[in-house]
Amino acid sequence: MEAAAPRGETPATPVGRPRLTVLSGPSGVGKSTVVAHLRRAHPELWLSVSATTRAPRPGERDGVQYFFVDDAGFDKLIANGELLEWAEFAGNRYGTPRGPVLRRLERGEPVLLEIDLQGARQVRAAMPDARLVFLAPPSWEELVRRLTGRGTEPPEVIERRLAAARVELAAEPEFDTTLINTSVEHVSAELLALVSES
Ligand SMILES: Nc1ncnc2c1ncn2[C@@H]1O[C@H](COP(=O)(O)OP(=O)(O)OP(=O)(O)O)[C@@H](O)[C@H]1O
Ligand SMILES: Nc1nc2c(ncn2[C@@H]2O[C@H](COP(=O)(O)O)[C@@H](O)[C@H]2O)c(=O)[nH]1
């Protein structure tokens, strides 16, 4: 839900100004699937490409899904202040390159980030105007089915991701809006409406 500005105060985001939307939610809920569906229909919608120390999955390409870097490369990004936010998630580090995000916001273009809960919290602290959207599964059983069915992680990594998922699900009230990913088509349309509205 959107917090109303206290009486007599200007809302944090002036009407008509595009802003930063953060999509978060437990691993396997369908964030990438929903964003990919949305961007097939709206290729003009810009999604930040994160840096990560995770190894590429089959089919993933450097600079497309992620910028794949080693630990030393990630350390350098942090040391140089090049990340808007970063977090360790299930044994790997992930971070949002700061420059491209700020340049687009300065040009008045909407920005979409797909990041974990820790990152969402950092963005909220740094950019209070950001809209935080939580993507929730229809049920815990369905989340486990999706994460396992994706077939991209070994069982011990799935366990770590499910442990993180319990923490992320408990943090849902921190978000401005919750969307339930029952249907990719339906939830993509809901997300588009949120990203497009100012
Ligand atoms: N609405 C849906 N109904 C059924 N399956 C879905 C739905 N949305 C996504 N999936 C499937 O769930 C699996 C996980 O989706 P996806 O990889 O997009 O999740 P994610 O939230 O991006 O995960 P991660 O945070 O680990 O990157 C995929 O196999 C995808 O096809
Ligand atoms: N805090 C950040 N989290 C990020 C970023 N990019 C992706 N993520 C999140 O990491 C997990 C795992 O992703 P996966 O591709 O290994 O499945 C997931 O929740 C992503 O949303 C980032 O830049 N910062």
mmCIF file of C-alpha atoms and ligand atoms in Angstrom:
data_model
loop_
_atom_site.group_PDB
_atom_site.id
_atom_site.type_symbol
_atom_site.label_atom_id
_atom_site.label_comp_id
_atom_site.label_asym_id
_atom_site.label_seq_id
_atom_site.Cartn_x
_atom_site.Cartn_y
_atom_site.Cartn_z
ATOM 1 C CA MET A 1 0.000 0.000 0.000
ATOM 2 C CA GLU A 2 1.118 3.538 -0.750
ATOM 3 C CA ALA A 3 1.862 5.711 2.295
ATOM 4 C CA ALA A 4 0.016 9.031 2.096
ATOM 5 C CA ALA A 5 2.044 12.192 2.709
ATOM 6 C CA PRO A 6 1.377 13.717 6.123
ATOM 7 C CA ARG A 7 -1.127 16.581 5.940
ATOM 8 C CA GLY A 8 0.461 19.806 4.727
ATOM 9 C CA GLU A 9 3.536 18.078 3.339
ATOM 10 C CA THR A 10 4.448 17.584 -0.294
ATOM 11 C CA PRO A 11 4.372 13.930 -1.414
ATOM 12 C CA ALA A 12 7.913 12.539 -1.748
ATOM 13 C CA THR A 13 7.490 11.938 -5.505
ATOM 14 C CA PRO A 14 6.005 14.766 -7.566
ATOM 15 C CA VAL A 15 3.185 13.661 -9.840
ATOM 16 C CA GLY A 16 4.415 12.747 -13.316
ATOM 17 C CA ARG A 17 7.974 11.929 -12.317
ATOM 18 C CA PRO A 18 9.016 8.388 -13.229
ATOM 19 C CA ARG A 19 10.654 6.563 -10.398
ATOM 20 C CA LEU A 20 12.519 3.554 -9.295
ATOM 21 C CA THR A 21 10.561 0.319 -8.891
ATOM 22 C CA VAL A 22 12.111 -2.557 -6.968
ATOM 23 C CA LEU A 23 10.771 -6.065 -7.577
ATOM 24 C CA SER A 24 11.679 -8.490 -4.845
ATOM 25 C CA GLY A 25 10.444 -11.812 -3.515
ATOM 26 C CA PRO A 26 11.667 -15.285 -2.625
ATOM 27 C CA SER A 27 13.923 -17.230 -4.940
ATOM 28 C CA GLY A 28 11.850 -19.230 -7.415
ATOM 29 C CA VAL A 29 8.674 -17.147 -7.088
ATOM 30 C CA GLY A 30 8.991 -16.082 -10.737
ATOM 31 C CA LYS A 31 10.544 -12.602 -10.706
ATOM 32 C CA SER A 32 12.722 -13.147 -13.792
ATOM 33 C CA THR A 33 9.913 -14.929 -15.635
ATOM 34 C CA VAL A 34 7.479 -12.086 -14.999
ATOM 35 C CA VAL A 35 9.994 -9.386 -15.953
ATOM 36 C CA ALA A 36 11.006 -11.258 -19.124
ATOM 37 C CA HIS A 37 7.335 -11.589 -20.105
ATOM 38 C CA LEU A 38 6.764 -7.898 -19.491
ATOM 39 C CA ARG A 39 9.841 -6.855 -21.463
ATOM 40 C CA ARG A 40 8.923 -9.017 -24.455
ATOM 41 C CA ALA A 41 5.812 -6.865 -24.805
ATOM 42 C CA HIS A 42 7.572 -3.655 -23.677
ATOM 43 C CA PRO A 43 11.239 -3.798 -24.720
ATOM 44 C CA GLU A 44 11.538 -0.105 -23.897
ATOM 45 C CA LEU A 45 11.196 -0.895 -20.179
ATOM 46 C CA TRP A 46 14.703 -0.736 -18.769
ATOM 47 C CA LEU A 47 15.850 -3.351 -16.260
ATOM 48 C CA SER A 48 19.107 -2.839 -14.387
ATOM 49 C CA VAL A 49 21.682 -5.580 -15.073
ATOM 50 C CA SER A 50 23.301 -6.612 -11.798
ATOM 51 C CA ALA A 51 26.831 -7.755 -11.134
ATOM 52 C CA THR A 52 27.222 -11.144 -9.470
ATOM 53 C CA THR A 53 29.875 -13.598 -8.342
ATOM 54 C CA ARG A 54 27.494 -16.495 -9.141
ATOM 55 C CA ALA A 55 28.533 -18.753 -12.003
ATOM 56 C CA PRO A 56 26.424 -18.356 -15.150
ATOM 57 C CA ARG A 57 23.613 -20.887 -15.638
ATOM 58 C CA PRO A 58 23.373 -22.596 -19.012
ATOM 59 C CA GLY A 59 22.226 -20.016 -21.549
ATOM 60 C CA GLU A 60 23.087 -16.978 -19.402
ATOM 61 C CA ARG A 61 25.352 -14.421 -21.101
ATOM 62 C CA ASP A 62 27.662 -11.834 -19.580
ATOM 63 C CA GLY A 63 26.088 -8.382 -19.746
ATOM 64 C CA VAL A 64 22.614 -9.753 -20.470
ATOM 65 C CA GLN A 65 21.263 -11.557 -17.373
ATOM 66 C CA TYR A 66 24.205 -10.389 -15.225
ATOM 67 C CA PHE A 67 27.717 -9.018 -15.337
ATOM 68 C CA PHE A 68 29.597 -12.076 -14.113
ATOM 69 C CA VAL A 69 32.611 -11.099 -12.029
ATOM 70 C CA ASP A 70 34.992 -12.906 -9.700
ATOM 71 C CA ASP A 71 35.398 -12.070 -6.013
ATOM 72 C CA ALA A 72 38.233 -9.622 -6.652
ATOM 73 C CA GLY A 73 36.177 -7.856 -9.322
ATOM 74 C CA PHE A 74 33.222 -7.561 -6.952
ATOM 75 C CA ASP A 75 35.486 -6.234 -4.177
ATOM 76 C CA LYS A 76 36.688 -3.568 -6.605
ATOM 77 C CA LEU A 77 33.126 -2.526 -7.486
ATOM 78 C CA ILE A 78 32.401 -2.051 -3.777
ATOM 79 C CA ALA A 79 35.673 -0.229 -3.078
ATOM 80 C CA ASN A 80 35.093 2.158 -5.996
ATOM 81 C CA GLY A 81 31.589 2.988 -4.803
ATOM 82 C CA GLU A 82 30.142 1.672 -8.052
ATOM 83 C CA LEU A 83 27.236 -0.224 -6.481
ATOM 84 C CA LEU A 84 23.969 1.378 -5.447
ATOM 85 C CA GLU A 85 23.382 -1.603 -3.185
ATOM 86 C CA TRP A 86 24.761 -5.090 -2.801
ATOM 87 C CA ALA A 87 24.099 -8.235 -0.785
ATOM 88 C CA GLU A 88 25.271 -11.746 -0.222
ATOM 89 C CA PHE A 89 22.568 -14.237 -1.118
ATOM 90 C CA ALA A 90 22.841 -18.017 -0.745
ATOM 91 C CA GLY A 91 26.617 -17.991 -1.032
ATOM 92 C CA ASN A 92 27.093 -15.446 -3.820
ATOM 93 C CA ARG A 93 27.246 -11.662 -4.005
ATOM 94 C CA TYR A 94 24.944 -9.526 -6.125
ATOM 95 C CA GLY A 95 24.933 -5.756 -6.668
ATOM 96 C CA THR A 96 23.269 -3.005 -8.692
ATOM 97 C CA PRO A 97 25.629 -0.796 -10.747
ATOM 98 C CA ARG A 98 24.926 2.750 -9.602
ATOM 99 C CA GLY A 99 25.770 4.788 -12.717
ATOM 100 C CA PRO A 100 23.231 3.442 -15.224
ATOM 101 C CA VAL A 101 20.399 3.678 -12.677
ATOM 102 C CA LEU A 102 21.132 7.291 -11.725
ATOM 103 C CA ARG A 103 21.601 8.362 -15.362
ATOM 104 C CA ARG A 104 18.187 7.019 -16.328
ATOM 105 C CA LEU A 105 16.450 8.558 -13.336
ATOM 106 C CA GLU A 106 18.100 11.904 -14.148
ATOM 107 C CA ARG A 107 16.722 11.635 -17.705
ATOM 108 C CA GLY A 108 13.262 11.033 -16.247
ATOM 109 C CA GLU A 109 13.081 7.409 -17.357
ATOM 110 C CA PRO A 110 11.528 4.672 -15.197
ATOM 111 C CA VAL A 111 13.919 2.131 -13.726
ATOM 112 C CA LEU A 112 13.208 -1.445 -12.631
ATOM 113 C CA LEU A 113 15.431 -3.430 -10.268
ATOM 114 C CA GLU A 114 15.006 -7.142 -9.567
ATOM 115 C CA ILE A 115 16.871 -7.698 -6.300
ATOM 116 C CA ASP A 116 16.663 -9.502 -2.972
ATOM 117 C CA LEU A 117 15.227 -8.275 0.330
ATOM 118 C CA GLN A 118 18.534 -6.967 1.703
ATOM 119 C CA GLY A 119 19.034 -4.915 -1.448
ATOM 120 C CA ALA A 120 15.450 -3.653 -1.354
ATOM 121 C CA ARG A 121 16.030 -2.411 2.189
ATOM 122 C CA GLN A 122 19.203 -0.585 1.123
ATOM 123 C CA VAL A 123 17.412 1.071 -1.785
ATOM 124 C CA ARG A 124 14.593 2.168 0.520
ATOM 125 C CA ALA A 125 17.121 3.752 2.879
ATOM 126 C CA ALA A 126 19.013 5.521 0.075
ATOM 127 C CA MET A 127 16.032 6.459 -2.127
ATOM 128 C CA PRO A 128 12.852 6.801 -0.073
ATOM 129 C CA ASP A 129 10.842 7.592 -3.237
ATOM 130 C CA ALA A 130 11.445 4.096 -4.597
ATOM 131 C CA ARG A 131 8.397 1.831 -4.870
ATOM 132 C CA LEU A 132 8.977 -1.589 -3.369
ATOM 133 C CA VAL A 133 6.949 -4.410 -4.902
ATOM 134 C CA PHE A 134 6.863 -7.865 -3.324
ATOM 135 C CA LEU A 135 6.162 -10.837 -5.568
ATOM 136 C CA ALA A 136 4.582 -13.604 -3.498
ATOM 137 C CA PRO A 137 3.906 -17.239 -4.400
ATOM 138 C CA PRO A 138 0.354 -18.641 -4.294
ATOM 139 C CA SER A 139 1.563 -21.036 -1.563
ATOM 140 C CA TRP A 140 4.751 -22.336 0.056
ATOM 141 C CA GLU A 141 4.284 -25.700 -1.692
ATOM 142 C CA GLU A 142 4.085 -23.984 -5.084
ATOM 143 C CA LEU A 143 7.259 -21.978 -4.319
ATOM 144 C CA VAL A 144 9.136 -25.209 -3.515
ATOM 145 C CA ARG A 145 7.745 -26.792 -6.688
ATOM 146 C CA ARG A 146 8.911 -23.868 -8.840
ATOM 147 C CA LEU A 147 12.368 -23.589 -7.321
ATOM 148 C CA THR A 148 12.947 -27.349 -7.506
ATOM 149 C CA GLY A 149 11.332 -27.668 -10.927
ATOM 150 C CA ARG A 150 13.594 -24.985 -12.408
ATOM 151 C CA GLY A 151 16.413 -27.482 -12.077
ATOM 152 C CA THR A 152 19.199 -24.912 -11.911
ATOM 153 C CA GLU A 153 20.484 -25.514 -8.374
ATOM 154 C CA PRO A 154 21.655 -28.606 -6.502
ATOM 155 C CA PRO A 155 19.629 -29.693 -3.414
ATOM 156 C CA GLU A 156 21.920 -27.980 -0.881
ATOM 157 C CA VAL A 157 21.588 -24.631 -2.694
ATOM 158 C CA ILE A 158 17.820 -25.086 -2.913
ATOM 159 C CA GLU A 159 17.801 -25.573 0.869
ATOM 160 C CA ARG A 160 19.734 -22.313 1.370
ATOM 161 C CA ARG A 161 17.385 -20.463 -0.955
ATOM 162 C CA LEU A 162 14.333 -21.864 0.845
ATOM 163 C CA ALA A 163 15.783 -20.796 4.197
ATOM 164 C CA ALA A 164 16.197 -17.279 2.772
ATOM 165 C CA ALA A 165 12.661 -17.490 1.346
ATOM 166 C CA ARG A 166 11.177 -17.912 4.846
ATOM 167 C CA VAL A 167 12.904 -14.672 5.908
ATOM 168 C CA GLU A 168 11.812 -12.856 2.738
ATOM 169 C CA LEU A 169 8.176 -13.957 3.096
ATOM 170 C CA ALA A 170 8.122 -12.688 6.689
ATOM 171 C CA ALA A 171 9.301 -9.251 5.441
ATOM 172 C CA GLU A 172 6.403 -8.801 3.013
ATOM 173 C CA PRO A 173 4.733 -6.079 5.177
ATOM 174 C CA GLU A 174 7.768 -3.830 4.571
ATOM 175 C CA PHE A 175 6.817 -3.509 0.899
ATOM 176 C CA ASP A 176 4.487 -0.930 -0.629
ATOM 177 C CA THR A 177 2.607 -3.444 -2.766
ATOM 178 C CA THR A 178 2.263 -7.214 -2.953
ATOM 179 C CA LEU A 179 1.496 -9.055 -6.177
ATOM 180 C CA ILE A 180 0.731 -12.786 -6.107
ATOM 181 C CA ASN A 181 2.292 -14.687 -8.996
ATOM 182 C CA THR A 182 -0.503 -17.063 -9.877
ATOM 183 C CA SER A 183 -0.488 -16.156 -13.561
ATOM 184 C CA VAL A 184 2.547 -14.682 -15.339
ATOM 185 C CA GLU A 185 0.336 -12.776 -17.784
ATOM 186 C CA HIS A 186 -1.847 -11.289 -15.067
ATOM 187 C CA VAL A 187 0.942 -10.301 -12.704
ATOM 188 C CA SER A 188 3.021 -8.809 -15.556
ATOM 189 C CA ALA A 189 0.121 -6.513 -16.399
ATOM 190 C CA GLU A 190 -0.152 -5.503 -12.741
ATOM 191 C CA LEU A 191 3.573 -4.784 -12.587
ATOM 192 C CA LEU A 192 3.435 -2.748 -15.792
ATOM 193 C CA ALA A 193 0.709 -0.590 -14.290
ATOM 194 C CA LEU A 194 2.859 0.058 -11.214
ATOM 195 C CA VAL A 195 6.020 0.843 -13.188
ATOM 196 C CA SER A 196 4.168 3.161 -15.564
ATOM 197 C CA GLU A 197 2.263 5.133 -12.981
ATOM 198 C CA SER A 198 4.045 7.960 -11.253
HETATM 199 N N1 LIG B 1 3.016 -18.046 -12.601
HETATM 200 C C1 LIG B 1 3.791 -19.138 -12.707
HETATM 201 N N2 LIG B 1 3.220 -20.359 -12.744
HETATM 202 C C2 LIG B 1 3.987 -21.478 -12.841
HETATM 203 N N3 LIG B 1 5.341 -21.471 -12.910
HETATM 204 C C3 LIG B 1 5.950 -20.268 -12.856
HETATM 205 C C4 LIG B 1 5.222 -19.052 -12.767
HETATM 206 N N4 LIG B 1 6.109 -18.026 -12.751
HETATM 207 C C5 LIG B 1 7.333 -18.573 -12.834
HETATM 208 N N5 LIG B 1 7.242 -19.921 -12.915
HETATM 209 C C6 LIG B 1 8.363 -20.873 -12.983
HETATM 210 O O1 LIG B 1 9.012 -20.856 -11.714
HETATM 211 C C7 LIG B 1 10.405 -21.082 -11.876
HETATM 212 C C8 LIG B 1 11.181 -19.978 -11.178
HETATM 213 O O2 LIG B 1 10.978 -18.770 -11.880
HETATM 214 P P1 LIG B 1 12.101 -17.635 -11.950
HETATM 215 O O3 LIG B 1 13.410 -18.221 -12.306
HETATM 216 O O4 LIG B 1 11.548 -16.567 -12.817
HETATM 217 O O5 LIG B 1 12.110 -17.185 -10.418
HETATM 218 P P2 LIG B 1 12.913 -16.012 -9.705
HETATM 219 O O6 LIG B 1 12.009 -15.423 -8.696
HETATM 220 O O7 LIG B 1 13.475 -15.108 -10.718
HETATM 221 O O8 LIG B 1 14.062 -16.832 -8.982
HETATM 222 P P3 LIG B 1 15.499 -16.359 -8.445
HETATM 223 O O9 LIG B 1 15.261 -15.311 -7.410
HETATM 224 O O10 LIG B 1 16.055 -17.630 -7.870
HETATM 225 O O11 LIG B 1 16.303 -15.862 -9.603
HETATM 226 C C9 LIG B 1 10.695 -21.152 -13.378
HETATM 227 O O12 LIG B 1 10.815 -22.510 -13.767
HETATM 228 C C10 LIG B 1 9.448 -20.504 -13.997
HETATM 229 O O13 LIG B 1 9.153 -21.043 -15.280
HETATM 230 N N1 LIG B 2 20.624 -7.323 -3.540
HETATM 231 C C1 LIG B 2 20.651 -7.752 -4.811
HETATM 232 N N2 LIG B 2 20.048 -8.904 -5.130
HETATM 233 C C2 LIG B 2 20.070 -9.281 -6.412
HETATM 234 C C3 LIG B 2 20.701 -8.527 -7.409
HETATM 235 N N3 LIG B 2 20.555 -9.171 -8.596
HETATM 236 C C4 LIG B 2 19.840 -10.272 -8.339
HETATM 237 N N4 LIG B 2 19.538 -10.349 -7.031
HETATM 238 C C5 LIG B 2 18.767 -11.373 -6.325
HETATM 239 O O1 LIG B 2 19.586 -12.478 -6.019
HETATM 240 C C6 LIG B 2 18.759 -13.622 -5.840
HETATM 241 C C7 LIG B 2 19.339 -14.803 -6.570
HETATM 242 O O2 LIG B 2 19.388 -14.573 -7.954
HETATM 243 P P1 LIG B 2 19.759 -15.757 -8.987
HETATM 244 O O3 LIG B 2 19.827 -15.125 -10.342
HETATM 245 O O4 LIG B 2 21.059 -16.347 -8.536
HETATM 246 O O5 LIG B 2 18.637 -16.772 -8.871
HETATM 247 C C8 LIG B 2 17.377 -13.236 -6.360
HETATM 248 O O6 LIG B 2 16.557 -12.937 -5.247
HETATM 249 C C9 LIG B 2 17.653 -11.984 -7.148
HETATM 250 O O7 LIG B 2 16.540 -11.111 -7.200
HETATM 251 C C10 LIG B 2 21.326 -7.311 -7.041
HETATM 252 O O8 LIG B 2 21.899 -6.566 -7.836
HETATM 253 N N5 LIG B 2 21.275 -6.973 -5.738
#
